[in-house]
Coordinates of C-alpha atoms and ligand atoms in Angstrom, one line a residue:
X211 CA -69.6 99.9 53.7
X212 CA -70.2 101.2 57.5
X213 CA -67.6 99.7 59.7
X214 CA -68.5 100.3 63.1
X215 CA -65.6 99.7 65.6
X216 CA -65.3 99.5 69.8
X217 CA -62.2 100.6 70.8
X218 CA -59.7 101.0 74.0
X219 CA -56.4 102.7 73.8
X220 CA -53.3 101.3 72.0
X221 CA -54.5 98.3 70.7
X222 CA -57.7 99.5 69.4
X223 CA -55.8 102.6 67.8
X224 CA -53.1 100.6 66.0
X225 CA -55.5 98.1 64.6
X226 CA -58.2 101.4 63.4
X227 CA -54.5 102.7 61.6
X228 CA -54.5 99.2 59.5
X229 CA -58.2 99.2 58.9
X230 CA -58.4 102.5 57.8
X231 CA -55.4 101.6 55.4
X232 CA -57.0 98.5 54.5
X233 CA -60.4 100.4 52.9
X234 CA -61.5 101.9 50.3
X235 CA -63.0 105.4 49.4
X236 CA -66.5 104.9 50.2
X237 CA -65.9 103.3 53.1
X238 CA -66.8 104.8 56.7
X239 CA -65.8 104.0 60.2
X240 CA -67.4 105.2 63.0
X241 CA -65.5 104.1 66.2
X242 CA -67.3 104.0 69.4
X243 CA -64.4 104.7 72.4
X244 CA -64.0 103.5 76.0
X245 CA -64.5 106.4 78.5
X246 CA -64.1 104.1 81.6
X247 CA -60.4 105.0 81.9
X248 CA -61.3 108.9 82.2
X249 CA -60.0 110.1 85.2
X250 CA -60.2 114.1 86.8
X251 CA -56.7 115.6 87.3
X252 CA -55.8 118.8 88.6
X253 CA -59.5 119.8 87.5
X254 CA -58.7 118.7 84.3
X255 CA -61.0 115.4 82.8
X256 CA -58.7 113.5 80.8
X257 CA -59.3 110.5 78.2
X258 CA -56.3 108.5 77.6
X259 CA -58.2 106.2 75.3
X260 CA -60.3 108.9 73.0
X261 CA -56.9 110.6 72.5
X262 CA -55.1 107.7 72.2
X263 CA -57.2 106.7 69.0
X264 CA -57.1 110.8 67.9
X265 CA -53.5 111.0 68.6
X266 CA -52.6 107.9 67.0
X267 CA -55.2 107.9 63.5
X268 CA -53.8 111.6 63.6
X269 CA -50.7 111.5 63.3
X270 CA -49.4 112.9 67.1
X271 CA -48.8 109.9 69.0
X272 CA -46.0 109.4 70.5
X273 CA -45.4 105.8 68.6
X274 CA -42.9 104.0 70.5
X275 CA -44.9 104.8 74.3
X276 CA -47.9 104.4 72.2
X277 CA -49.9 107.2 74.0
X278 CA -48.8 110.8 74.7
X279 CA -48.0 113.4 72.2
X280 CA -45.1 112.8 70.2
X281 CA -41.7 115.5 70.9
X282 CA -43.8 115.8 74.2
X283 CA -42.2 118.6 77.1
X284 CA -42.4 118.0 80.9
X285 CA -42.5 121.6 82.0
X286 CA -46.1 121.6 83.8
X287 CA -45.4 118.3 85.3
X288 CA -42.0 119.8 86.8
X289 CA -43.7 122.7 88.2
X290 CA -46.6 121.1 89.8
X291 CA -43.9 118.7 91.8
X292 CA -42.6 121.9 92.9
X293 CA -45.8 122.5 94.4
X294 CA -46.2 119.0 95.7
X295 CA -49.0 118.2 94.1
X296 CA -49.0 114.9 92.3
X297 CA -50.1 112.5 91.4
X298 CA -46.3 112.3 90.3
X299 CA -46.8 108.5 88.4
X300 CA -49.6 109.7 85.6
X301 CA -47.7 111.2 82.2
X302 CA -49.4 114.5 81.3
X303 CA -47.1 116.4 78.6
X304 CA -47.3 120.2 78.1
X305 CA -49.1 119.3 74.7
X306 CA -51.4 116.8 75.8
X307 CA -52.3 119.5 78.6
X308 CA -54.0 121.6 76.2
X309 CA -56.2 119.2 74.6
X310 CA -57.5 118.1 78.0
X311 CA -57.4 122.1 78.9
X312 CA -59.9 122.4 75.6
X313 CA -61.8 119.6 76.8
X314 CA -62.5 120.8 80.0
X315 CA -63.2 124.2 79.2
X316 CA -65.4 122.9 76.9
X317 CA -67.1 121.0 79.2
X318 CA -67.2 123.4 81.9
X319 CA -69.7 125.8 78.9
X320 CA -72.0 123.2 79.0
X321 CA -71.1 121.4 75.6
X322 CA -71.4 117.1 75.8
X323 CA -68.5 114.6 76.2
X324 CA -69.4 113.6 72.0
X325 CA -69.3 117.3 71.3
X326 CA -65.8 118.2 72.8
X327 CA -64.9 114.6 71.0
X328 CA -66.0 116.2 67.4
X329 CA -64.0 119.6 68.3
X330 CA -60.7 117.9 69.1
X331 CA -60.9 115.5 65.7
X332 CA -61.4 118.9 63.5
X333 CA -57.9 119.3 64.3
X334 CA -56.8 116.2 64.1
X335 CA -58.8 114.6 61.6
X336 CA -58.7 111.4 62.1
X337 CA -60.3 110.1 59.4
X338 CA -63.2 108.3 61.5
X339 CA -66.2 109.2 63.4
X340 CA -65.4 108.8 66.9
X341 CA -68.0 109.0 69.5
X342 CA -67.5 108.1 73.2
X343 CA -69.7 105.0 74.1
X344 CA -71.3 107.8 76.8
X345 CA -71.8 111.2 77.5
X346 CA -72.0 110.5 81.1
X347 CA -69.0 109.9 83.7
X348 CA -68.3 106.5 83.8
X349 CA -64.8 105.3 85.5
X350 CA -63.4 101.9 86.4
X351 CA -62.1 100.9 89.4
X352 CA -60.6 97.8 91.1
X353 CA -61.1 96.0 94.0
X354 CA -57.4 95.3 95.4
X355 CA -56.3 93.6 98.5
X356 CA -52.7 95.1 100.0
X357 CA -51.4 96.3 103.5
X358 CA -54.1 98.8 103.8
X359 CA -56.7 96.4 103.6
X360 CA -59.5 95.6 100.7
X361 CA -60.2 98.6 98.8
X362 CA -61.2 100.2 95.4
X363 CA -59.1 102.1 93.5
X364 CA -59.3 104.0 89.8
X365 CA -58.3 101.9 87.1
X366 CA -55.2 104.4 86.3
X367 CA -53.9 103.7 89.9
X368 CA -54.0 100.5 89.7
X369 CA -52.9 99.9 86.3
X370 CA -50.0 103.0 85.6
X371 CA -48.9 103.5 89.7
X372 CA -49.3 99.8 90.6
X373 CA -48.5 98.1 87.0
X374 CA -51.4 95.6 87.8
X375 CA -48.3 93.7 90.4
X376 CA -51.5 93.6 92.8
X377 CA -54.3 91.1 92.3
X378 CA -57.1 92.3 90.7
X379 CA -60.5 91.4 92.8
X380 CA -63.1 92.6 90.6
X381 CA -63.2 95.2 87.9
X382 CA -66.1 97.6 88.7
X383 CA -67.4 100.2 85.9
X384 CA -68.7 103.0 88.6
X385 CA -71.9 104.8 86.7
X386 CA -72.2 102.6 83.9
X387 CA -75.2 101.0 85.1
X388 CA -77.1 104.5 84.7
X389 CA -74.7 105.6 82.0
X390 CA -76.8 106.4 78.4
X391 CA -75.1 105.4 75.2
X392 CA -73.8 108.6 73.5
X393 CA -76.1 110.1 70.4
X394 CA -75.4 108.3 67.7
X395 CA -73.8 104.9 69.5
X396 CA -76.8 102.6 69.1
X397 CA -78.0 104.2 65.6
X398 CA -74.1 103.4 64.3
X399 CA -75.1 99.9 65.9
X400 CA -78.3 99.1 64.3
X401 CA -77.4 100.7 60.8
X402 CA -73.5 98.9 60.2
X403 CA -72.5 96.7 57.9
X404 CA -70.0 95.0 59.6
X405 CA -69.1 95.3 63.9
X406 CA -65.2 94.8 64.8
X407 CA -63.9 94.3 67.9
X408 CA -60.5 95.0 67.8
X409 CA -57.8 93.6 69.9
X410 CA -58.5 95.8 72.7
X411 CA -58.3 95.0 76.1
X412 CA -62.1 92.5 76.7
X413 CA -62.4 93.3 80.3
X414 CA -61.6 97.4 80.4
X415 CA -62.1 98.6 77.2
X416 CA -64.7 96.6 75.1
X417 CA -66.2 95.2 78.2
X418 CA -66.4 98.3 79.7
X419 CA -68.2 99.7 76.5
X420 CA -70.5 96.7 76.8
X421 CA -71.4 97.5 79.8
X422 CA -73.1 100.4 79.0
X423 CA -77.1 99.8 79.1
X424 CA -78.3 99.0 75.8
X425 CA -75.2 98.9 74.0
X426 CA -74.2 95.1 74.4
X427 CA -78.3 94.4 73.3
X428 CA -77.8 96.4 70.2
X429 CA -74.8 94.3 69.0
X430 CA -75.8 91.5 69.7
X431 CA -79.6 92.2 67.8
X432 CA -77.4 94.1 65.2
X433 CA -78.1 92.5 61.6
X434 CA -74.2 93.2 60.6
X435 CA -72.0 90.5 61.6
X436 CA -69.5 90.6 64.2
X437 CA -66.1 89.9 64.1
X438 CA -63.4 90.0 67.1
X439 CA -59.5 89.7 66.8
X440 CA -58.0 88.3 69.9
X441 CA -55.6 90.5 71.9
X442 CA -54.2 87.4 73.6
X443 CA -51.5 85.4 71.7
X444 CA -50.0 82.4 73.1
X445 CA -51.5 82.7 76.2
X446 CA -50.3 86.3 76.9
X447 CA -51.3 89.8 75.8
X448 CA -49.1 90.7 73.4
X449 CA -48.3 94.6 75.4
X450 CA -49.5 95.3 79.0
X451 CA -51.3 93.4 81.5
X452 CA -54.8 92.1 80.1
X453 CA -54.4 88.6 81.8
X454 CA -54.7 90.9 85.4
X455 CA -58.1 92.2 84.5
X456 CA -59.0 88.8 82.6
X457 CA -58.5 87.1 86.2
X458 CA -60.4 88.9 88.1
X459 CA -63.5 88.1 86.0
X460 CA -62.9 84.7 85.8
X461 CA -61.4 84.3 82.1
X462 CA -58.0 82.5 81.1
X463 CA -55.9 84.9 79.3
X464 CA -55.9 82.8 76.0
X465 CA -57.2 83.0 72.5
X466 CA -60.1 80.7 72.9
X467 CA -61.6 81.8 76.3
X468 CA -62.1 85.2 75.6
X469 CA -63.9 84.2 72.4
X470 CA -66.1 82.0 74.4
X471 CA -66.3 84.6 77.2
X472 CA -67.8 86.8 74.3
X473 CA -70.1 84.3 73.3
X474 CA -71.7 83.4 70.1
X475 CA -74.7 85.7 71.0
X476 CA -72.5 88.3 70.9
X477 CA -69.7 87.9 68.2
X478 CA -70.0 85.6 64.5
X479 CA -66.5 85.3 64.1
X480 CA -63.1 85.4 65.8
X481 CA -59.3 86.2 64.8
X482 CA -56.4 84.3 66.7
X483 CA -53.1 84.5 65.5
X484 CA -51.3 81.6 63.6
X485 CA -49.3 80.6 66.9
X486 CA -53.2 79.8 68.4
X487 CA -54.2 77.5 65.2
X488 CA -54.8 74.9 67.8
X489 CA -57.6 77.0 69.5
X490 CA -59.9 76.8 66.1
X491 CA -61.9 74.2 67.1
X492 CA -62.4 75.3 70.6
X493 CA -64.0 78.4 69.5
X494 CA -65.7 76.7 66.6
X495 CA -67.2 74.5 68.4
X496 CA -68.6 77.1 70.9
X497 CA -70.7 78.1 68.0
X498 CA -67.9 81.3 66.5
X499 CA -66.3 80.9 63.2
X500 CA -62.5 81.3 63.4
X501 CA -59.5 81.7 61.6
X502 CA -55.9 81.5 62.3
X503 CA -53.8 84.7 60.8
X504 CA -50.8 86.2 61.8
X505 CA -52.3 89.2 64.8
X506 CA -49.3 91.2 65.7
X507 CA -49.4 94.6 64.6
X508 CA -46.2 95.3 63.5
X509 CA -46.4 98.2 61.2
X510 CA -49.8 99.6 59.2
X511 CA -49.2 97.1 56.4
X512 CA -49.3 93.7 58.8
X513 CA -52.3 95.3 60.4
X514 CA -54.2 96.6 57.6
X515 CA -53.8 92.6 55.9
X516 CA -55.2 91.7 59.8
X517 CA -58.0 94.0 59.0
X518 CA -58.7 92.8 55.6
X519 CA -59.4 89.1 57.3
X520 CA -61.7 90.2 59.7
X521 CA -63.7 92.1 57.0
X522 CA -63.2 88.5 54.7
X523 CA -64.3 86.4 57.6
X524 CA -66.9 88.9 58.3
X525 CA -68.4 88.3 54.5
X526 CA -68.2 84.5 55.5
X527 CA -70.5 84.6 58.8
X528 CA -73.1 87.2 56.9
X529 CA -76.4 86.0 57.4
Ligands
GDP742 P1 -55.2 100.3 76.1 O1 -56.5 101.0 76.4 O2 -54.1 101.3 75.8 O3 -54.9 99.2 77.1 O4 -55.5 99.6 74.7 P2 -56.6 98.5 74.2 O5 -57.5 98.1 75.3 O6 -57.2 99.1 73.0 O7 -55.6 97.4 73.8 C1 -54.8 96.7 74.7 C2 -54.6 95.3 74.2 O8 -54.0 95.3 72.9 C3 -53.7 94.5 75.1 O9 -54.5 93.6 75.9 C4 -52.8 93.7 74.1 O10 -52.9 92.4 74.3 C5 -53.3 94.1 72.7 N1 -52.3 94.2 71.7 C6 -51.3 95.2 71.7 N2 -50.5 95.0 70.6 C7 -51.1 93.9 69.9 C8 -50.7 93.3 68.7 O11 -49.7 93.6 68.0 N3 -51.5 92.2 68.3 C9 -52.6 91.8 69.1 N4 -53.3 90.8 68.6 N5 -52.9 92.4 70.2 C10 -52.2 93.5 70.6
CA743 CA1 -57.4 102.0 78.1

């Protein structure tokens, strides 16, 4: 079977550790990854979501942050503040330096975003294909409103300097209009078995993927159907600060509206967890199968039986 995923950071990453647990041999994932996070430090382009997944299906995460290299160092960081050059509020570790050092170098020679990708997973074999959703520089920003007046700012100010305490305004994917799926996106796409969305953040991470030309068209023309789990449980994202992001395009941060802000043009069926039973016939009756099961990710074996569900209720919406 060909699994294709979209993924974000942590909560994409954790839930591709259960699925890959959950498959069998013959199996295949091929995860498409956000880039709209990437941000340019000190020269360097980094991609806290790509590594996140690399780091996390191979075995260097940090696991209680739940990004970072694990038995990470803090001697680069120290030095540059020495310098007084910042910015002091985004966590790059001496080992993550050198991946984004590889990645940059790599870049700089003239290789693609999807090639440096395929470099960094021979080390850390991770067990799926993962592709970026684009070879071209995409990167989120957000329309805030503070003392210094309306303003856009990248998505990493807002969300790891701010901690999302400021309203969001709007959520803007700056060059994904004229971004290109990456090679091998929207053939992944067309030729899966089955299309997951995992419980990654909808507005900055899946819909950011989406909202690269031609990607939402080929999933929602894909034969293979689509299955979502929901990141929101009881009416609040289980880690972080979705609801922020989920605001500021209109969406309540519960089970059952971002299934309907999907739409069933878009996904077949939808996960909530067994606290959200009582959203089942909302989303049901918007037209997207759903099942209550327990969502939160606890360890590899609660997430791979979350997997397993999705890939049952999957079988059940098949065309
Ligand atoms: P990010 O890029 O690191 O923010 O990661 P993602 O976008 O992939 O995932 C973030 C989302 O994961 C958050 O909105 C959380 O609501 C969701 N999440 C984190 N842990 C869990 C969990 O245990 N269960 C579920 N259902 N969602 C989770
Ligand atoms: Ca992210």
């Amino acid at each position: 079977m060909r699994i294709v995923a979209l993924a974000g950071g942590i909560g994409g990453a954790r839930f591709l550790r259960g699925l890959r647990a959950a498959i069998g041999p013959q199996d295949e994932i091929t995860v498409i990854g956000n880039t709209g996070d990437d941000i340019h430090l000190y020269g360097l382009k980094v991609c806290p979501d790509l590594d996140t997944v690399m780091y996390t299906l191979g075995g260097g995460i940090h696991e209680e942050q739940g990004w970072g290299r694990t038995d990470e160092t803090w001697s680069i960081k120290a030095e540059m503040k020495e310098y007084g050059v910042g910015p002091e509020w985004f966590g790059l570790g001496d080992r993550d330096f050198a991946t984004h050092l590889v990645r940059s170098q790599m870049l700089a020679a003239g290789y693609s975003l999807s090639q440096v990708t395929e470099a960094l997973c021979v080390r850390w074999q991770p067990g799926v294909r993962l592709l970026p959703m684009s070879d071209d520089r995409v990167e989120t920003h957000v329309r805030i409103t503070d003392e210094q007046g309306t303003r856009a700012i990248h998505f990493q100010e807002y969300w790891v300097r701010l901690h999302a305490a400021v309203d969001a305004e709007a959520i803007i994917p700056v060059g994904a209009d004229t971004a290109k799926p990456a090679p091998g996106v929207l053939d992944a796409i067309a030729e899966a078995d089955v299309i997951l969305f995992p419980p990654s953040n909808p507005v900055v991470s899946i819909g950011t993927i989406l909202a690269v030309p031609g990607i939402r068209e080929a999933v929602a023309a894909a034969p293979a159907p689509v299955v979502g789990l929901s990141p929101i449980i009881g009416g609040a994202p289980v880690r972080g600060m979705a609801d922020k992001v989920l605001a500021a395009v209109g969406v309540e941060a519960t089970a059952e509206a971002v299934a309907l802000d999907y739409g069933a043009d878009l996904i077949d069926g939808w996960l909530v967890d067994t606290a959200d039973e009582a959203a089942v016939a909302a989303v049901e009756a918007g037209g997207i199968a759903c099942r209550a099961v327990p969502l939160l990710m606890t360890d590899v074996d609660a997430t791979a039986e979350m997997a397993r569900a999705a890939l049952a209720l999957a079988e059940q919406v098949r065309r």
